[in-house]
Amino acid sequence: MTTTEARRAGRKPAQIVDMSWDPITRIIGNLGIYTKIDFANREVVECHSTSSLFRGYSVFMKGKDPRDAGFITSRICGICGDNHTTCSNYAQQMAYGVKPPPLAEHITNLGEAAEYMFDHTIFQDNLVFVDFCEAMVKATNPSVLARAERTEAPRGHLHGYRTIADIMRAFNPFEGEIYKQALKMSRITREMFCLMEGRHVHPSTLYPGGVGTMPQPTVFTDYLARLMRVIDFVKQAVALNDDVFDFFYQALPGYEEVGRRRILLACWGAWQNPDIVDYRYETMNHWGKAMYVTPGIIVDGQLVTNNLVDINLGLRILLGSSYYDDWTSEEPFVTHDPLGNPVDIRHPWNQTTLPHPQKRAFDHNYSWVMSPRWHHPETGQHLALDTGGGPLARLWSTALNGLVDTPYIKATGHSVRITLPHGEKLPETTLEWTIPQWSNTIERDRARPYFIAYAAAMALQFLEQAQTLVRAGETKVFENFQVPDEAIGCGFHEAVRGVLSHHLVIKNQKIANYHPYPPTPWNASPRDPYGTPGPYEDAVQGQPIFEENDPDTFKGVDIMRTVRSFDPCLPCGVHMYLGNGKTLTTTHTPTYGTDHV
């Protein structure tokens, strides 16, 4: 009998309490999580994810010069704006028919690698781990902290901490040693970024057709000097995280159910291979598979497709429970893709944003986020894919595809092996991320430091390739182009926290339609027209509660760990409404708490 089955077998009469966290602030809108918690059975029985802010980029992009798209869309987000600029440039390069010189691709890849290292480090160590630090665990699970004090850290010889509680103390905000080290590493990786892309986080040197970065040798040696300071920190970070997360599984049997949902992962791929990419839609399947993070859609652990053409054609933007009017009666912008395939009216190329402000009602419309879905061509289902916070989907897809094989990264079919060279203190180290049993809170968080290591390893390769070109005198970093009268383009990339696509339609040399789809709309989407909850809702709803506090002092740490595991764009300010801990209803039915779809 599983832990979940045992929990259901011994159910008590329900004690339902409404609890809400709103806002969980993030750059791309205000995120609110509204729940009903059954304290008698320690379970979240209902969850709604809301966003209370309308941005409207797809509205005011119309009529703009398409060459401005990268600069405008970088302002969508104040933490991963460069990902938008890069993705916008990919879409524009397809529309303009231009391929940047190889050195420009390496410089872009180096900038994006630095961004992954910067953002994941500051998020994991300075925000996520606040929920796992000594101060928080003491306030929510004192018995777990007591056990942590007695538990030796298995990888102490790598990171230097004797017990799990010592690690937790090192993550205490503003005081803990790892917390402070992570801030220093974030500064260094941000400097690395600026060497390549000019300005953080809105790049000043990335353009369609190439870059404006001067490819002087010192640019690359300055980047390398900083990267070598990060290498040992990354090796230790993986060991620290593995120790803490393994401990939670041991200390709290059943914790694998926290944040667990069906394996529905999406990755659009990252880091173009300049030897293969030409940005033509007709060859997108070929050059997409050559990316250094392999695209893929994973359903129930199986790779459904790694073809970016299929991925693109399957995109559907459903209104669901969002504050918009439908556009399906409007004339489509694109009826067929360049290969002749029909394009659905709900594809981003054809979307028209028609905002309809209204009162929030959880049985009707309750969010400014639409419901992006992927239409499975074989089953006809509209899948509520999630990004696993970014790293989980990227590693899972790359591992299953087994295509990436570089001097530092090897995808095996079931794992990803990452080799980092000798650093300032630690020897050459090979790390291996293995496909886990679950797509849950712990595994989303565990994947993050592994992907920091992945980004560091790929940065070494990009540096070597860039320096080889510079030494050979191949220093061209920009290719001229003309904006066509009419064209379409799409860019596929990985923002820090997951899938990112930009969809562009040009008419009369102006933007006729433009829709960016970052990861948070996928993860934070509300219930769609078929009643399917979005990933935040699905992951929280039905999860057990392990916090030891009663309703009056409840902090919701298990819920916050789940939401934060998706990396919802810096959820650093949390306000909570408890309803004064009042019991609203007490119910009991024989089928209460059965599996939700």
PDB file of N, CA and C in Angstrom, residues 9-65:
ATOM      1  N   ALA A   9      -7.135   5.757   3.272  1.00  0.00           N
ATOM      2  CA  ALA A   9      -7.864   4.688   3.955  1.00  0.00           C
ATOM      3  C   ALA A   9      -8.282   5.105   5.357  1.00  0.00           C
ATOM      4  N   GLY A  10      -7.486   5.946   6.012  1.00  0.00           N
ATOM      5  CA  GLY A  10      -7.797   6.334   7.381  1.00  0.00           C
ATOM      6  C   GLY A  10      -8.329   7.742   7.498  1.00  0.00           C
ATOM      7  N   ARG A  11      -9.198   8.155   6.585  1.00  0.00           N
ATOM      8  CA  ARG A  11      -9.668   9.534   6.566  1.00  0.00           C
ATOM      9  C   ARG A  11     -10.565   9.855   7.750  1.00  0.00           C
ATOM     10  N   LYS A  12     -10.460  11.100   8.206  1.00  0.00           N
ATOM     11  CA  LYS A  12     -11.297  11.628   9.277  1.00  0.00           C
ATOM     12  C   LYS A  12     -12.330  12.577   8.694  1.00  0.00           C
ATOM     13  N   PRO A  13     -13.371  12.912   9.447  1.00  0.00           N
ATOM     14  CA  PRO A  13     -14.310  13.937   8.974  1.00  0.00           C
ATOM     15  C   PRO A  13     -13.548  15.224   8.647  1.00  0.00           C
ATOM     16  N   ALA A  14     -13.812  15.787   7.485  1.00  0.00           N
ATOM     17  CA  ALA A  14     -13.019  16.909   6.994  1.00  0.00           C
ATOM     18  C   ALA A  14     -13.205  18.169   7.829  1.00  0.00           C
ATOM     19  N   GLN A  15     -12.140  18.933   7.942  1.00  0.00           N
ATOM     20  CA  GLN A  15     -12.154  20.256   8.577  1.00  0.00           C
ATOM     21  C   GLN A  15     -11.575  21.234   7.566  1.00  0.00           C
ATOM     22  N   ILE A  16     -12.443  21.888   6.796  1.00  0.00           N
ATOM     23  CA  ILE A  16     -12.028  22.701   5.663  1.00  0.00           C
ATOM     24  C   ILE A  16     -11.834  24.155   6.084  1.00  0.00           C
ATOM     25  N   VAL A  17     -10.663  24.680   5.749  1.00  0.00           N
ATOM     26  CA  VAL A  17     -10.345  26.079   6.040  1.00  0.00           C
ATOM     27  C   VAL A  17      -9.870  26.747   4.754  1.00  0.00           C
ATOM     28  N   ASP A  18     -10.448  27.912   4.436  1.00  0.00           N
ATOM     29  CA  ASP A  18      -9.983  28.697   3.284  1.00  0.00           C
ATOM     30  C   ASP A  18      -8.711  29.437   3.658  1.00  0.00           C
ATOM     31  N   MET A  19      -7.688  29.297   2.832  1.00  0.00           N
ATOM     32  CA  MET A  19      -6.446  30.024   3.053  1.00  0.00           C
ATOM     33  C   MET A  19      -5.918  30.555   1.724  1.00  0.00           C
ATOM     34  N   SER A  20      -5.447  31.797   1.764  1.00  0.00           N
ATOM     35  CA  SER A  20      -5.030  32.461   0.530  1.00  0.00           C
ATOM     36  C   SER A  20      -3.700  33.164   0.707  1.00  0.00           C
ATOM     37  N   TRP A  21      -2.886  33.123  -0.340  1.00  0.00           N
ATOM     38  CA  TRP A  21      -1.620  33.859  -0.408  1.00  0.00           C
ATOM     39  C   TRP A  21      -1.721  34.770  -1.621  1.00  0.00           C
ATOM     40  N   ASP A  22      -1.889  36.055  -1.400  1.00  0.00           N
ATOM     41  CA  ASP A  22      -2.064  36.968  -2.523  1.00  0.00           C
ATOM     42  C   ASP A  22      -1.656  38.378  -2.101  1.00  0.00           C
ATOM     43  N   PRO A  23      -0.597  38.969  -2.712  1.00  0.00           N
ATOM     44  CA  PRO A  23       0.112  38.403  -3.866  1.00  0.00           C
ATOM     45  C   PRO A  23       1.353  37.632  -3.463  1.00  0.00           C
ATOM     46  N   ILE A  24       1.679  36.637  -4.282  1.00  0.00           N
ATOM     47  CA  ILE A  24       3.037  36.104  -4.322  1.00  0.00           C
ATOM     48  C   ILE A  24       3.673  36.878  -5.468  1.00  0.00           C
ATOM     49  N   THR A  25       4.408  37.906  -5.150  1.00  0.00           N
ATOM     50  CA  THR A  25       4.818  38.851  -6.180  1.00  0.00           C
ATOM     51  C   THR A  25       5.798  38.234  -7.159  1.00  0.00           C
ATOM     52  N   ARG A  26       5.698  38.631  -8.389  1.00  0.00           N
ATOM     53  CA  ARG A  26       6.611  38.246  -9.460  1.00  0.00           C
ATOM     54  C   ARG A  26       6.591  39.355 -10.487  1.00  0.00           C
ATOM     55  N   ILE A  27       7.604  39.405 -11.321  1.00  0.00           N
ATOM     56  CA  ILE A  27       7.767  40.526 -12.231  1.00  0.00           C
ATOM     57  C   ILE A  27       6.669  40.557 -13.282  1.00  0.00           C
ATOM     58  N   ILE A  28       6.222  39.384 -13.709  1.00  0.00           N
ATOM     59  CA  ILE A  28       5.308  39.339 -14.844  1.00  0.00           C
ATOM     60  C   ILE A  28       3.844  39.391 -14.407  1.00  0.00           C
ATOM     61  N   GLY A  29       3.556  39.881 -13.233  1.00  0.00           N
ATOM     62  CA  GLY A  29       2.186  39.990 -12.751  1.00  0.00           C
ATOM     63  C   GLY A  29       2.085  39.551 -11.316  1.00  0.00           C
ATOM     64  N   ASN A  30       0.959  39.803 -10.701  1.00  0.00           N
ATOM     65  CA  ASN A  30       0.762  39.437  -9.293  1.00  0.00           C
ATOM     66  C   ASN A  30       0.110  38.073  -9.202  1.00  0.00           C
ATOM     67  N   LEU A  31       0.827  37.143  -8.595  1.00  0.00           N
ATOM     68  CA  LEU A  31       0.348  35.773  -8.469  1.00  0.00           C
ATOM     69  C   LEU A  31      -0.348  35.590  -7.131  1.00  0.00           C
ATOM     70  N   GLY A  32      -1.543  35.025  -7.165  1.00  0.00           N
ATOM     71  CA  GLY A  32      -2.279  34.680  -5.949  1.00  0.00           C
ATOM     72  C   GLY A  32      -2.623  33.204  -5.951  1.00  0.00           C
ATOM     73  N   ILE A  33      -2.480  32.575  -4.791  1.00  0.00           N
ATOM     74  CA  ILE A  33      -2.836  31.165  -4.631  1.00  0.00           C
ATOM     75  C   ILE A  33      -3.949  31.082  -3.595  1.00  0.00           C
ATOM     76  N   TYR A  34      -5.096  30.558  -4.000  1.00  0.00           N
ATOM     77  CA  TYR A  34      -6.268  30.442  -3.138  1.00  0.00           C
ATOM     78  C   TYR A  34      -6.553  28.957  -2.919  1.00  0.00           C
ATOM     79  N   THR A  35      -6.604  28.550  -1.663  1.00  0.00           N
ATOM     80  CA  THR A  35      -6.748  27.127  -1.366  1.00  0.00           C
ATOM     81  C   THR A  35      -7.858  26.855  -0.366  1.00  0.00           C
ATOM     82  N   LYS A  36      -8.295  25.622  -0.362  1.00  0.00           N
ATOM     83  CA  LYS A  36      -9.103  25.050   0.717  1.00  0.00           C
ATOM     84  C   LYS A  36      -8.293  23.899   1.289  1.00  0.00           C
ATOM     85  N   ILE A  37      -8.052  23.942   2.584  1.00  0.00           N
ATOM     86  CA  ILE A  37      -7.213  22.945   3.235  1.00  0.00           C
ATOM     87  C   ILE A  37      -8.044  22.153   4.246  1.00  0.00           C
ATOM     88  N   ASP A  38      -7.920  20.856   4.157  1.00  0.00           N
ATOM     89  CA  ASP A  38      -8.565  19.956   5.109  1.00  0.00           C
ATOM     90  C   ASP A  38      -7.550  19.649   6.210  1.00  0.00           C
ATOM     91  N   PHE A  39      -7.690  20.351   7.347  1.00  0.00           N
ATOM     92  CA  PHE A  39      -6.715  20.171   8.427  1.00  0.00           C
ATOM     93  C   PHE A  39      -6.896  18.861   9.167  1.00  0.00           C
ATOM     94  N   ALA A  40      -8.075  18.279   9.112  1.00  0.00           N
ATOM     95  CA  ALA A  40      -8.266  16.991   9.772  1.00  0.00           C
ATOM     96  C   ALA A  40      -7.451  15.906   9.081  1.00  0.00           C
ATOM     97  N   ASN A  41      -7.384  15.973   7.756  1.00  0.00           N
ATOM     98  CA  ASN A  41      -6.655  14.963   6.985  1.00  0.00           C
ATOM     99  C   ASN A  41      -5.352  15.488   6.397  1.00  0.00           C
ATOM    100  N   ARG A  42      -4.995  16.739   6.777  1.00  0.00           N
ATOM    101  CA  ARG A  42      -3.718  17.337   6.375  1.00  0.00           C
ATOM    102  C   ARG A  42      -3.538  17.273   4.867  1.00  0.00           C
ATOM    103  N   GLU A  43      -4.456  17.924   4.154  1.00  0.00           N
ATOM    104  CA  GLU A  43      -4.435  17.847   2.701  1.00  0.00           C
ATOM    105  C   GLU A  43      -5.032  19.116   2.091  1.00  0.00           C
ATOM    106  N   VAL A  44      -4.455  19.550   0.961  1.00  0.00           N
ATOM    107  CA  VAL A  44      -5.050  20.642   0.194  1.00  0.00           C
ATOM    108  C   VAL A  44      -6.097  20.033  -0.733  1.00  0.00           C
ATOM    109  N   VAL A  45      -7.330  20.469  -0.607  1.00  0.00           N
ATOM    110  CA  VAL A  45      -8.394  19.836  -1.380  1.00  0.00           C
ATOM    111  C   VAL A  45      -8.808  20.661  -2.596  1.00  0.00           C
ATOM    112  N   GLU A  46      -8.397  21.938  -2.631  1.00  0.00           N
ATOM    113  CA  GLU A  46      -8.746  22.762  -3.784  1.00  0.00           C
ATOM    114  C   GLU A  46      -7.727  23.882  -3.915  1.00  0.00           C
ATOM    115  N   CYS A  47      -7.402  24.242  -5.156  1.00  0.00           N
ATOM    116  CA  CYS A  47      -6.454  25.330  -5.376  1.00  0.00           C
ATOM    117  C   CYS A  47      -6.807  26.078  -6.657  1.00  0.00           C
ATOM    118  N   HIS A  48      -6.751  27.407  -6.579  1.00  0.00           N
ATOM    119  CA  HIS A  48      -6.909  28.262  -7.745  1.00  0.00           C
ATOM    120  C   HIS A  48      -5.719  29.204  -7.807  1.00  0.00           C
ATOM    121  N   SER A  49      -5.156  29.350  -9.003  1.00  0.00           N
ATOM    122  CA  SER A  49      -4.043  30.259  -9.243  1.00  0.00           C
ATOM    123  C   SER A  49      -4.556  31.468 -10.012  1.00  0.00           C
ATOM    124  N   THR A  50      -4.271  32.665  -9.504  1.00  0.00           N
ATOM    125  CA  THR A  50      -4.776  33.871 -10.145  1.00  0.00           C
ATOM    126  C   THR A  50      -3.641  34.842 -10.448  1.00  0.00           C
ATOM    127  N   SER A  51      -3.854  35.667 -11.457  1.00  0.00           N
ATOM    128  CA  SER A  51      -2.976  36.792 -11.716  1.00  0.00           C
ATOM    129  C   SER A  51      -3.842  38.029 -11.868  1.00  0.00           C
ATOM    130  N   SER A  52      -3.521  39.066 -11.115  1.00  0.00           N
ATOM    131  CA  SER A  52      -4.394  40.239 -11.039  1.00  0.00           C
ATOM    132  C   SER A  52      -3.892  41.413 -11.862  1.00  0.00           C
ATOM    133  N   LEU A  53      -2.900  41.180 -12.751  1.00  0.00           N
ATOM    134  CA  LEU A  53      -2.308  42.272 -13.514  1.00  0.00           C
ATOM    135  C   LEU A  53      -2.332  41.969 -15.008  1.00  0.00           C
ATOM    136  N   PHE A  54      -2.799  42.940 -15.802  1.00  0.00           N
ATOM    137  CA  PHE A  54      -2.803  42.820 -17.260  1.00  0.00           C
ATOM    138  C   PHE A  54      -1.680  43.677 -17.822  1.00  0.00           C
ATOM    139  N   ARG A  55      -0.825  43.080 -18.679  1.00  0.00           N
ATOM    140  CA  ARG A  55       0.321  43.809 -19.236  1.00  0.00           C
ATOM    141  C   ARG A  55       0.053  44.290 -20.664  1.00  0.00           C
ATOM    142  N   GLY A  56      -0.419  43.420 -21.537  1.00  0.00           N
ATOM    143  CA  GLY A  56      -0.835  43.833 -22.864  1.00  0.00           C
ATOM    144  C   GLY A  56       0.254  44.038 -23.899  1.00  0.00           C
ATOM    145  N   TYR A  57       1.377  43.351 -23.780  1.00  0.00           N
ATOM    146  CA  TYR A  57       2.439  43.505 -24.771  1.00  0.00           C
ATOM    147  C   TYR A  57       1.961  43.163 -26.180  1.00  0.00           C
ATOM    148  N   SER A  58       1.127  42.145 -26.290  1.00  0.00           N
ATOM    149  CA  SER A  58       0.655  41.742 -27.616  1.00  0.00           C
ATOM    150  C   SER A  58      -0.241  42.803 -28.238  1.00  0.00           C
ATOM    151  N   VAL A  59      -0.778  43.712 -27.433  1.00  0.00           N
ATOM    152  CA  VAL A  59      -1.631  44.776 -27.952  1.00  0.00           C
ATOM    153  C   VAL A  59      -0.789  45.915 -28.509  1.00  0.00           C
ATOM    154  N   PHE A  60       0.155  46.425 -27.699  1.00  0.00           N
ATOM    155  CA  PHE A  60       0.876  47.608 -28.160  1.00  0.00           C
ATOM    156  C   PHE A  60       2.081  47.291 -29.038  1.00  0.00           C
ATOM    157  N   MET A  61       2.385  46.018 -29.297  1.00  0.00           N
ATOM    158  CA  MET A  61       3.434  45.676 -30.263  1.00  0.00           C
ATOM    159  C   MET A  61       2.966  45.922 -31.691  1.00  0.00           C
ATOM    160  N   LYS A  62       1.667  45.906 -31.922  1.00  0.00           N
ATOM    161  CA  LYS A  62       1.145  46.052 -33.278  1.00  0.00           C
ATOM    162  C   LYS A  62       1.527  47.413 -33.860  1.00  0.00           C
ATOM    163  N   GLY A  63       1.973  47.388 -35.105  1.00  0.00           N
ATOM    164  CA  GLY A  63       2.329  48.615 -35.793  1.00  0.00           C
ATOM    165  C   GLY A  63       3.754  49.075 -35.570  1.00  0.00           C
ATOM    166  N   LYS A  64       4.482  48.401 -34.672  1.00  0.00           N
ATOM    167  CA  LYS A  64       5.861  48.784 -34.393  1.00  0.00           C
ATOM    168  C   LYS A  64       6.797  48.248 -35.480  1.00  0.00           C
ATOM    169  N   ASP A  65       7.966  48.867 -35.578  1.00  0.00           N
ATOM    170  CA  ASP A  65       9.024  48.340 -36.439  1.00  0.00           C
ATOM    171  C   ASP A  65       9.478  47.002 -35.847  1.00  0.00           C
TER     172      ASP A  65
END
